[in-house]
mmCIF file of C-alpha atoms in Angstrom:
data_model
loop_
_atom_site.group_PDB
_atom_site.id
_atom_site.type_symbol
_atom_site.label_atom_id
_atom_site.label_comp_id
_atom_site.label_asym_id
_atom_site.label_seq_id
_atom_site.Cartn_x
_atom_site.Cartn_y
_atom_site.Cartn_z
ATOM 1 C CA MET A 1 21.774 49.746 -35.999
ATOM 2 C CA GLY A 2 18.328 50.341 -34.245
ATOM 3 C CA LEU A 3 14.924 50.786 -34.188
ATOM 4 C CA ILE A 4 12.997 54.087 -34.750
ATOM 5 C CA LYS A 5 9.321 54.403 -33.772
ATOM 6 C CA ALA A 6 7.013 56.020 -36.618
ATOM 7 C CA ALA A 7 5.026 58.765 -35.935
ATOM 8 C CA ALA A 8 1.519 57.573 -35.534
ATOM 9 C CA SER A 9 0.625 59.732 -38.571
ATOM 10 C CA ALA A 10 3.201 57.462 -40.919
ATOM 11 C CA VAL A 11 0.824 54.370 -40.581
ATOM 12 C CA SER A 12 -2.257 55.228 -42.699
ATOM 13 C CA SER A 13 -0.621 57.798 -45.077
ATOM 14 C CA THR A 14 1.752 57.931 -47.997
ATOM 15 C CA PHE A 15 4.550 57.615 -46.046
ATOM 16 C CA HIS A 16 3.681 53.740 -45.342
ATOM 17 C CA ASP A 17 5.118 53.792 -48.881
ATOM 18 C CA GLN A 18 8.483 54.845 -47.974
ATOM 19 C CA TRP A 19 9.238 51.967 -46.282
ATOM 20 C CA LYS A 20 11.626 49.243 -48.261
ATOM 21 C CA GLU A 21 10.103 46.021 -46.997
ATOM 22 C CA TYR A 22 7.583 45.407 -44.185
ATOM 23 C CA ILE A 23 7.941 43.113 -41.536
ATOM 24 C CA LYS A 24 5.402 41.951 -39.469
ATOM 25 C CA CYS A 25 4.054 39.119 -37.430
ATOM 26 C CA GLU A 26 0.358 37.521 -37.294
ATOM 27 C CA ASP A 27 -1.129 36.988 -33.971
ATOM 28 C CA LEU A 28 0.739 34.230 -32.547
ATOM 29 C CA GLY A 29 -2.310 32.856 -30.244
ATOM 30 C CA ASN A 30 -2.266 30.802 -27.308
ATOM 31 C CA ASP A 31 -0.177 28.326 -29.342
ATOM 32 C CA ILE A 32 2.907 29.801 -30.706
ATOM 33 C CA LEU A 33 5.651 30.686 -28.266
ATOM 34 C CA MET A 34 8.118 32.742 -31.009
ATOM 35 C CA LYS A 35 8.163 32.831 -34.394
ATOM 36 C CA ARG A 36 11.010 33.747 -36.995
ATOM 37 C CA VAL A 37 10.156 36.460 -39.528
ATOM 38 C CA SER A 38 12.657 37.790 -42.257
ATOM 39 C CA THR A 39 12.597 39.082 -45.692
ATOM 40 C CA PRO A 40 13.136 36.707 -48.848
ATOM 41 C CA ASN A 41 17.144 37.640 -49.000
ATOM 42 C CA GLY A 42 17.185 37.355 -44.984
ATOM 43 C CA ILE A 43 18.803 40.895 -45.211
ATOM 44 C CA ILE A 44 16.233 43.993 -43.597
ATOM 45 C CA SER A 45 17.207 47.153 -45.414
ATOM 46 C CA LYS A 46 17.385 50.591 -44.125
ATOM 47 C CA ASP A 47 14.375 51.965 -43.330
ATOM 48 C CA SER A 48 11.960 49.094 -43.571
ATOM 49 C CA ALA A 49 9.450 48.946 -41.028
ATOM 50 C CA ILE A 50 8.831 46.647 -38.419
ATOM 51 C CA GLN A 51 5.592 45.936 -36.450
ATOM 52 C CA VAL A 52 5.065 45.217 -33.435
ATOM 53 C CA SER A 53 1.337 44.135 -32.595
ATOM 54 C CA PRO A 54 -0.171 44.032 -28.795
ATOM 55 C CA GLY A 55 1.640 40.973 -26.626
ATOM 56 C CA GLN A 56 4.316 40.840 -28.853
ATOM 57 C CA ILE A 57 8.028 41.258 -28.090
ATOM 58 C CA ALA A 58 10.405 42.007 -30.777
ATOM 59 C CA ILE A 59 14.037 40.840 -31.341
ATOM 60 C CA ILE A 60 15.909 41.586 -34.107
ATOM 61 C CA PHE A 61 19.023 39.375 -34.982
ATOM 62 C CA GLU A 62 22.321 39.689 -36.980
ATOM 63 C CA ASN A 63 25.003 36.744 -37.226
ATOM 64 C CA GLY A 64 23.500 35.650 -33.923
ATOM 65 C CA LYS A 65 23.765 39.088 -31.939
ATOM 66 C CA VAL A 66 20.941 41.340 -30.872
ATOM 67 C CA LEU A 67 20.999 44.704 -32.672
ATOM 68 C CA ASP A 68 17.570 45.825 -31.324
ATOM 69 C CA ALA A 69 14.375 44.763 -29.504
ATOM 70 C CA THR A 70 11.214 45.857 -28.036
ATOM 71 C CA ALA A 71 8.176 44.867 -26.204
ATOM 72 C CA GLU A 72 6.292 48.041 -26.712
ATOM 73 C CA GLU A 73 3.393 47.932 -29.429
ATOM 74 C CA GLY A 74 3.976 50.093 -32.652
ATOM 75 C CA ILE A 75 5.471 50.750 -35.685
ATOM 76 C CA TYR A 76 9.375 50.850 -35.665
ATOM 77 C CA THR A 77 11.836 52.137 -38.968
ATOM 78 C CA PHE A 78 15.073 50.045 -39.012
ATOM 79 C CA ASP A 79 18.282 52.103 -39.235
ATOM 80 C CA GLN A 80 21.063 50.664 -39.237
ATOM 81 C CA SER A 81 23.027 53.536 -38.442
ATOM 82 C CA ALA A 82 21.205 54.672 -35.303
ATOM 83 C CA SER A 83 22.478 53.295 -31.733
ATOM 84 C CA PRO A 84 19.883 50.363 -30.310
ATOM 85 C CA SER A 85 16.664 52.403 -28.831
ATOM 86 C CA PHE A 86 15.574 49.501 -27.049
ATOM 87 C CA PHE A 87 11.550 50.846 -26.996
ATOM 88 C CA ALA A 88 11.111 47.900 -24.625
ATOM 89 C CA GLY A 89 9.709 49.094 -21.010
ATOM 90 C CA GLN A 90 9.813 46.627 -18.200
ATOM 91 C CA PHE A 91 12.371 44.338 -20.774
ATOM 92 C CA GLY A 92 15.073 47.470 -20.963
ATOM 93 C CA ALA A 93 17.794 46.211 -18.988
ATOM 94 C CA VAL A 94 17.059 42.453 -20.198
ATOM 95 C CA PHE A 95 17.681 43.331 -23.960
ATOM 96 C CA LYS A 96 20.899 46.066 -23.266
ATOM 97 C CA GLU A 97 22.257 42.741 -22.041
ATOM 98 C CA MET A 98 20.886 40.755 -24.586
ATOM 99 C CA TRP A 99 22.733 43.260 -27.146
ATOM 100 C CA THR A 100 26.018 42.933 -25.295
ATOM 101 C CA ARG A 101 26.421 39.273 -24.599
ATOM 102 C CA PHE A 102 23.806 37.506 -26.448
ATOM 103 C CA THR A 103 25.056 34.461 -28.867
ATOM 104 C CA TYR A 104 24.400 31.329 -29.800
ATOM 105 C CA GLY A 105 27.813 29.462 -28.160
ATOM 106 C CA GLY A 106 29.878 30.982 -30.805
ATOM 107 C CA GLY A 107 27.025 30.160 -33.532
ATOM 108 C CA THR A 108 26.428 32.296 -36.606
ATOM 109 C CA ASN A 109 23.227 32.788 -38.238
ATOM 110 C CA LYS A 110 24.753 34.565 -41.059
ATOM 111 C CA GLU A 111 21.103 36.890 -41.984
ATOM 112 C CA GLN A 112 19.346 39.558 -40.122
ATOM 113 C CA ALA A 113 15.862 38.298 -38.918
ATOM 114 C CA VAL A 114 12.774 39.383 -36.210
ATOM 115 C CA PHE A 115 11.981 36.740 -33.445
ATOM 116 C CA TYR A 116 8.544 37.470 -32.456
ATOM 117 C CA ILE A 117 8.115 36.082 -28.652
ATOM 118 C CA ASN A 118 4.685 35.967 -27.653
ATOM 119 C CA GLY A 119 4.119 38.447 -24.444
ATOM 120 C CA LYS A 120 0.820 37.424 -23.461
ATOM 121 C CA GLU A 121 -0.128 35.186 -20.651
ATOM 122 C CA ILE A 122 -0.762 31.202 -22.245
ATOM 123 C CA MET A 123 -3.546 29.994 -21.001
ATOM 124 C CA ASP A 124 -5.659 26.414 -20.880
ATOM 125 C CA ASN A 125 -2.565 23.974 -19.535
ATOM 126 C CA LYS A 126 -3.901 20.940 -18.183
ATOM 127 C CA PHE A 127 -1.915 19.117 -15.310
ATOM 128 C CA GLY A 128 -3.024 16.184 -13.140
ATOM 129 C CA THR A 129 -1.332 13.615 -11.316
ATOM 130 C CA PRO A 130 -0.698 10.789 -12.570
ATOM 131 C CA ALA A 131 -0.928 8.466 -9.462
ATOM 132 C CA PRO A 132 -2.236 9.066 -6.035
ATOM 133 C CA VAL A 133 -0.292 11.555 -4.010
ATOM 134 C CA PRO A 134 -0.405 11.563 -0.126
ATOM 135 C CA PHE A 135 -1.723 14.247 1.850
ATOM 136 C CA GLN A 136 -2.189 14.587 5.901
ATOM 137 C CA ASP A 137 -5.880 15.800 6.601
ATOM 138 C CA TRP A 138 -6.326 17.608 9.685
ATOM 139 C CA SER A 139 -9.847 17.772 9.390
ATOM 140 C CA HIS A 140 -9.911 13.818 10.527
ATOM 141 C CA PRO A 141 -7.596 13.951 13.320
ATOM 142 C CA ILE A 142 -6.589 10.821 15.174
ATOM 143 C CA PRO A 143 -6.071 11.038 18.863
ATOM 144 C CA ASN A 144 -2.885 9.391 20.576
ATOM 145 C CA GLN A 145 -4.758 7.474 23.511
ATOM 146 C CA MET A 146 -1.141 7.842 25.703
ATOM 147 C CA THR A 147 -0.546 10.997 25.053
ATOM 148 C CA GLY A 148 -3.701 12.993 23.988
ATOM 149 C CA ALA A 149 -1.746 14.553 20.935
ATOM 150 C CA MET A 150 -3.449 14.528 17.357
ATOM 151 C CA SER A 151 -2.443 13.389 14.267
ATOM 152 C CA PRO A 152 -3.890 14.001 10.783
ATOM 153 C CA LEU A 153 -5.029 10.899 9.155
ATOM 154 C CA ARG A 154 -3.007 10.195 5.763
ATOM 155 C CA VAL A 155 -4.865 9.711 2.651
ATOM 156 C CA GLU A 156 -4.148 10.033 -0.945
ATOM 157 C CA VAL A 157 -5.443 12.081 -3.236
ATOM 158 C CA LYS A 158 -5.459 13.103 -7.116
ATOM 159 C CA CYS A 159 -5.709 16.268 -8.092
ATOM 160 C CA PHE A 160 -6.711 18.288 -11.448
ATOM 161 C CA GLY A 161 -6.607 21.464 -12.603
ATOM 162 C CA LYS A 162 -5.012 24.401 -14.823
ATOM 163 C CA TYR A 163 -2.157 26.780 -15.132
ATOM 164 C CA THR A 164 -0.707 29.987 -16.810
ATOM 165 C CA PHE A 165 2.320 30.747 -17.529
ATOM 166 C CA LYS A 166 4.010 34.076 -19.094
ATOM 167 C CA ILE A 167 7.839 34.977 -20.673
ATOM 168 C CA ALA A 168 9.310 36.641 -18.345
ATOM 169 C CA ASP A 169 12.527 36.791 -19.211
ATOM 170 C CA PRO A 170 12.783 36.566 -23.410
ATOM 171 C CA ALA A 171 16.710 36.352 -23.350
ATOM 172 C CA THR A 172 16.913 33.574 -20.999
ATOM 173 C CA PHE A 173 13.519 31.703 -22.789
ATOM 174 C CA MET A 174 15.741 31.858 -26.404
ATOM 175 C CA SER A 175 18.979 31.041 -24.993
ATOM 176 C CA ARG A 176 17.811 27.932 -22.794
ATOM 177 C CA ILE A 177 14.687 26.994 -24.639
ATOM 178 C CA ALA A 178 13.637 28.733 -28.074
ATOM 179 C CA GLY A 179 17.114 29.553 -29.502
ATOM 180 C CA VAL A 180 16.741 30.332 -33.242
ATOM 181 C CA ALA A 181 13.968 28.254 -34.446
ATOM 182 C CA GLU A 182 11.792 29.311 -37.059
ATOM 183 C CA GLU A 183 8.761 28.789 -35.252
ATOM 184 C CA TYR A 184 8.663 27.051 -31.389
ATOM 185 C CA ARG A 185 5.296 26.225 -29.956
ATOM 186 C CA LYS A 186 3.687 25.375 -26.414
ATOM 187 C CA ASP A 187 3.336 21.561 -27.244
ATOM 188 C CA ASP A 188 7.062 21.603 -27.679
ATOM 189 C CA LEU A 189 7.345 22.501 -23.970
ATOM 190 C CA CYS A 190 4.169 22.024 -21.937
ATOM 191 C CA GLU A 191 4.750 17.904 -21.488
ATOM 192 C CA GLN A 192 8.370 18.750 -19.604
ATOM 193 C CA MET A 193 6.442 21.731 -18.120
ATOM 194 C CA ARG A 194 3.781 19.467 -16.625
ATOM 195 C CA SER A 195 5.951 17.317 -14.850
ATOM 196 C CA GLU A 196 7.664 20.249 -13.028
ATOM 197 C CA VAL A 197 4.344 21.857 -12.365
ATOM 198 C CA ILE A 198 2.945 18.354 -10.543
ATOM 199 C CA GLY A 199 6.155 18.300 -8.592
ATOM 200 C CA ALA A 200 5.957 21.361 -7.292
ATOM 201 C CA PHE A 201 2.380 21.049 -6.856
ATOM 202 C CA GLN A 202 3.224 17.886 -4.570
ATOM 203 C CA ASN A 203 5.474 20.338 -2.635
ATOM 204 C CA VAL A 204 2.546 22.740 -2.236
ATOM 205 C CA LEU A 205 0.282 19.802 -0.862
ATOM 206 C CA ASN A 206 3.087 18.690 1.832
ATOM 207 C CA GLU A 207 3.126 22.473 3.019
ATOM 208 C CA LEU A 208 -0.562 22.752 3.292
ATOM 209 C CA GLY A 209 -0.938 19.422 4.982
ATOM 210 C CA ASN A 210 1.312 20.152 7.671
ATOM 211 C CA SER A 211 0.685 21.662 11.299
ATOM 212 C CA ASN A 212 0.898 25.359 10.527
ATOM 213 C CA HIS A 213 -2.059 25.285 7.629
ATOM 214 C CA LYS A 214 -4.036 22.191 8.159
ATOM 215 C CA VAL A 215 -5.889 22.512 5.141
ATOM 216 C CA PRO A 216 -8.760 19.660 4.331
ATOM 217 C CA VAL A 217 -8.505 17.527 1.888
ATOM 218 C CA LEU A 218 -11.759 18.552 0.100
ATOM 219 C CA GLU A 219 -11.139 22.253 0.433
ATOM 220 C CA LEU A 220 -8.253 22.404 -1.820
ATOM 221 C CA PRO A 221 -10.064 23.239 -5.043
ATOM 222 C CA SER A 222 -11.377 26.452 -3.225
ATOM 223 C CA SER A 223 -7.569 27.281 -1.787
ATOM 224 C CA THR A 224 -6.602 28.804 -4.826
ATOM 225 C CA ASP A 225 -4.945 31.651 -3.836
ATOM 226 C CA GLU A 226 -3.356 29.708 -1.112
ATOM 227 C CA ILE A 227 -1.871 27.298 -3.183
ATOM 228 C CA LYS A 228 -0.403 30.315 -5.505
ATOM 229 C CA LYS A 229 1.023 31.954 -2.481
ATOM 230 C CA THR A 230 2.823 29.180 -1.176
ATOM 231 C CA MET A 231 4.182 28.192 -4.525
ATOM 232 C CA ASP A 232 5.765 31.485 -4.939
ATOM 233 C CA GLU A 233 7.130 32.313 -1.417
ATOM 234 C CA LYS A 234 8.922 28.731 -1.187
ATOM 235 C CA VAL A 235 9.820 29.111 -5.001
ATOM 236 C CA PHE A 236 8.714 25.720 -5.724
ATOM 237 C CA ASP A 237 8.787 26.202 -9.402
ATOM 238 C CA GLN A 238 12.236 27.443 -9.630
ATOM 239 C CA PRO A 239 13.329 24.899 -12.622
ATOM 240 C CA ILE A 240 10.628 26.700 -14.511
ATOM 241 C CA ARG A 241 11.502 30.453 -13.896
ATOM 242 C CA ASP A 242 15.012 28.903 -14.814
ATOM 243 C CA ARG A 243 13.615 28.771 -18.176
ATOM 244 C CA GLY A 244 12.721 32.763 -18.158
ATOM 245 C CA ILE A 245 9.203 31.581 -17.579
ATOM 246 C CA ASN A 246 7.033 32.480 -14.603
ATOM 247 C CA LEU A 247 3.505 30.634 -13.274
ATOM 248 C CA VAL A 248 1.122 33.185 -13.464
ATOM 249 C CA GLY A 249 -2.833 31.280 -12.500
ATOM 250 C CA PHE A 250 -3.094 27.998 -11.246
ATOM 251 C CA VAL A 251 -6.431 26.044 -10.111
ATOM 252 C CA VAL A 252 -7.094 22.636 -8.853
ATOM 253 C CA GLU A 253 -10.449 22.188 -10.418
ATOM 254 C CA SER A 254 -11.037 18.462 -8.244
ATOM 255 C CA VAL A 255 -9.408 16.686 -5.751
ATOM 256 C CA THR A 256 -10.119 12.913 -5.443
ATOM 257 C CA LEU A 257 -9.699 10.106 -2.720
ATOM 258 C CA ASP A 258 -8.221 6.905 -3.757
ATOM 259 C CA ASP A 259 -10.619 3.699 -2.641
ATOM 260 C CA GLU A 260 -8.561 2.952 0.697
ATOM 261 C CA SER A 261 -8.667 6.596 1.406
ATOM 262 C CA ASN A 262 -12.702 6.840 1.385
ATOM 263 C CA LYS A 263 -12.557 3.239 3.438
ATOM 264 C CA LYS A 264 -10.212 5.538 5.915
ATOM 265 C CA ILE A 265 -12.938 8.066 5.692
ATOM 266 C CA ASP A 266 -15.909 6.139 6.279
ATOM 267 C CA ASN A 267 -14.454 4.368 8.971
ATOM 268 C CA TYR A 268 -13.294 7.351 10.708
ATOM 269 C CA GLU A 269 -17.089 8.890 10.446
ATOM 270 C CA LEU A 270 -18.498 5.420 11.736
ATOM 271 C CA SER A 271 -16.134 5.313 14.794
ATOM 272 C CA SER A 272 -16.586 9.190 15.653
ATOM 273 C CA ASN A 273 -20.727 8.466 15.470
ATOM 274 C CA SER A 274 -20.146 5.761 18.003
ATOM 275 C CA PHE A 275 -18.540 7.505 20.202
ATOM 276 C CA MET A 276 -20.587 10.073 20.620
ATOM 277 C CA GLN A 277 -23.977 7.931 20.618
ATOM 278 C CA GLN A 278 -21.934 6.348 23.718
ATOM 279 C CA GLY A 279 -21.093 9.052 25.186
ATOM 280 C CA THR A 280 -24.383 10.270 25.187
ATOM 281 C CA LEU A 281 -25.983 7.236 26.662
ATOM 282 C CA THR A 282 -23.716 7.165 29.246
ATOM 283 C CA GLY A 283 -24.469 10.488 29.604
ATOM 284 C CA ALA A 284 -27.973 9.671 29.737
ATOM 285 C CA TYR A 285 -27.666 6.666 32.432
ATOM 286 C CA ALA A 286 -25.913 8.933 34.994
ATOM 287 C CA GLN A 287 -28.841 11.154 34.549
ATOM 288 C CA ALA A 288 -31.487 8.569 35.262
ATOM 289 C CA VAL A 289 -29.353 7.160 38.016
ATOM 290 C CA GLN A 290 -29.849 10.703 39.955
ATOM 291 C CA ASP A 291 -33.490 10.699 38.678
ATOM 292 C CA ALA A 292 -33.705 7.225 40.488
ATOM 293 C CA ALA A 293 -32.242 8.262 43.571
ATOM 294 C CA LYS A 294 -35.062 11.101 43.842
ATOM 295 C CA ASN A 295 -37.959 9.223 42.858
ATOM 296 C CA GLU A 296 -40.700 9.787 45.378
ATOM 297 C CA GLY A 297 -41.984 6.564 44.675
ATOM 298 C CA GLY A 298 -39.228 4.789 45.414
ATOM 299 C CA ALA A 299 -36.085 3.654 44.073
ATOM 300 C CA ALA A 300 -37.320 0.656 42.642
ATOM 301 C CA ASN A 301 -39.548 2.427 40.346
ATOM 302 C CA GLY A 302 -36.836 4.932 39.286
ATOM 303 C CA PHE A 303 -34.336 1.833 38.641
ATOM 304 C CA MET A 304 -37.087 -0.042 36.897
ATOM 305 C CA GLY A 305 -36.642 2.711 33.853
ATOM 306 C CA VAL A 306 -32.952 2.258 34.338
ATOM 307 C CA GLY A 307 -32.909 -1.036 33.221
ATOM 308 C CA MET A 308 -35.415 -0.405 30.453
ATOM 309 C CA MET A 309 -33.209 2.018 29.590
ATOM 310 C CA ASN A 310 -30.048 0.038 29.167
ATOM 311 C CA MET A 311 -31.995 -3.148 27.278
ATOM 312 C CA ALA A 312 -33.097 -0.146 24.825
ATOM 313 C CA SER A 313 -29.474 0.522 24.287
ATOM 314 C CA GLY A 314 -28.626 -2.917 23.401
ATOM 315 C CA GLY A 315 -26.374 -3.802 26.639
ATOM 316 C CA VAL A 316 -23.849 -1.093 26.381
ATOM 317 C CA MET A 317 -24.324 0.267 29.727
ATOM 318 C CA GLY A 318 -25.236 -3.501 31.121
ATOM 319 C CA GLY A 319 -21.687 -4.221 32.404
ATOM 320 C CA VAL A 320 -21.580 -1.256 34.399
ATOM 321 C CA VAL A 321 -25.346 -1.721 35.718
ATOM 322 C CA ASN A 322 -24.211 -5.230 36.626
ATOM 323 C CA ASN A 323 -20.790 -4.766 38.270
ATOM 324 C CA ASN A 324 -22.606 -1.618 40.332
ATOM 325 C CA GLN A 325 -25.558 -4.308 41.586
ATOM 326 C CA ALA A 326 -22.430 -6.708 42.262
ATOM 327 C CA ASN A 327 -20.752 -3.867 44.239
ATOM 328 C CA GLN A 328 -24.061 -3.186 46.301
ATOM 329 C CA THR A 329 -24.615 -6.691 47.376
ATOM 330 C CA ASN A 330 -21.248 -7.552 48.309
ATOM 331 C CA GLN A 331 -21.254 -4.492 50.453
ATOM 332 C CA GLY A 332 -24.412 -5.340 51.811
ATOM 333 C CA ALA A 333 -23.618 -8.804 52.681
ATOM 334 C CA THR A 334 -20.727 -7.320 55.150
ATOM 335 C CA GLN A 335 -23.045 -4.757 56.718
ATOM 336 C CA ASN A 336 -25.291 -6.533 59.814
ATOM 337 C CA TYR A 337 -28.868 -7.710 59.073
ATOM 338 C CA ASP A 338 -31.421 -6.039 61.061
ATOM 339 C CA PRO A 339 -34.556 -7.475 60.557
ATOM 340 C CA TYR A 340 -36.530 -4.949 62.689
ATOM 341 C CA ALA A 341 -35.158 -2.018 60.875
ATOM 342 C CA GLN A 342 -35.792 -3.684 57.470
ATOM 343 C CA ASN A 343 -39.072 -4.093 58.812
ATOM 344 C CA ASN A 344 -39.990 -1.009 59.703
ATOM 345 C CA GLN A 345 -38.788 0.737 56.493
ATOM 346 C CA ASN A 346 -40.418 -1.843 53.820
ATOM 347 C CA THR A 347 -43.396 -3.065 55.742
ATOM 348 C CA SER A 348 -46.656 -1.553 57.963
ATOM 349 C CA THR A 349 -46.824 -2.389 61.313
ATOM 350 C CA LYS A 350 -49.073 -5.775 62.404
ATOM 351 C CA PHE A 351 -50.739 -6.214 66.255
ATOM 352 C CA CYS A 352 -51.914 -9.650 67.105
ATOM 353 C CA SER A 353 -55.555 -10.431 66.611
ATOM 354 C CA ASN A 354 -55.738 -12.206 69.835
ATOM 355 C CA CYS A 355 -53.760 -10.497 72.534
ATOM 356 C CA GLY A 356 -53.224 -6.979 70.295
ATOM 357 C CA ASN A 357 -49.383 -7.588 71.209
ATOM 358 C CA GLN A 358 -47.149 -5.434 68.502
ATOM 359 C CA SER A 359 -45.902 -7.796 65.947
ATOM 360 C CA ASN A 360 -41.949 -8.257 65.517
ATOM 361 C CA GLY A 361 -42.100 -9.296 61.735
ATOM 362 C CA GLY A 362 -42.356 -13.084 62.730
ATOM 363 C CA ASN A 363 -45.157 -15.273 61.287
ATOM 364 C CA PHE A 364 -46.817 -15.824 64.872
ATOM 365 C CA CYS A 365 -47.406 -13.426 67.773
ATOM 366 C CA THR A 366 -44.857 -13.982 70.419
ATOM 367 C CA ASN A 367 -46.915 -13.234 73.618
ATOM 368 C CA CYS A 368 -49.730 -15.870 73.357
ATOM 369 C CA GLY A 369 -48.578 -18.029 69.952
ATOM 370 C CA THR A 370 -51.397 -16.906 67.424
ATOM 371 C CA LYS A 371 -50.916 -17.270 63.962
ATOM 372 C CA LEU A 372 -50.416 -13.702 62.102
#
């Protein structure tokens, strides 16, 4: 028993009348995954026509066993005396295995029928994490003060998006999911698939957040290709594949952080800005000290500018200035005091108005006693 593909000319000519029954399935759309079609008496007569439309897979059953199958569009004549033809393209090996081995646990249907399986990519399947999931965000690294190593900031995210899937193995899909139901719809499967997609996606997040990938948390929506590639390489969607279904497309549409994670990032940014400002002031202060030392007008004028800068900075460098001044004072106290050297450096030379003797820096002339 098998299918014989009809000539193209027979479809629109008077040869159409030669078929005893004409079996076809309307477009399955995006919601019906499998539909059973048969004749009124449940028997497909010899020379009946079976139409397979684009995006459809037709499998002919009799008493729970496969008689023939095809995934190639066209019109076929059913011939009970012919061997299975398996006009199947990529599913040829799968259909042959179904023909020799496929049963429903010993159960029988006791009639013939064509099961049409939706071979198109099933679109517009939404997913979302019901609760925030952890993610290691390397775009906000935290330094270890002891070792100098960097660690990611741990945040909690909610992700929403869409995925598409396709029936890749009709035999596995029927034996494990659809059976011989009159109609099997996407809604019968998607709730379970959604949970498994979320589980696979969480594994992908763990992978993308490790030290090998370091994908920033807010760049996840633009990492669609990397997400799908990681899922395929690690086979995180194995439970879905075990049903004869493959995920085709996977898109993250939005990523939101929970309140606690937002606070972490805000505090991180504030801390980073504070460290940057202090670093800038420290550098500016060091430069001011150097400029003061080179100031031709005297160190006092230069350090006056430093003091004004320190006041403007809110006292950030105050402790450093005070400590440096205290250290300089203590060091000066331990050195021998030379009044003549101090006088020569800080005052102009004076002479007594009475005798003309050069002053040694005191208030009276050492030669005649005249008050200077």
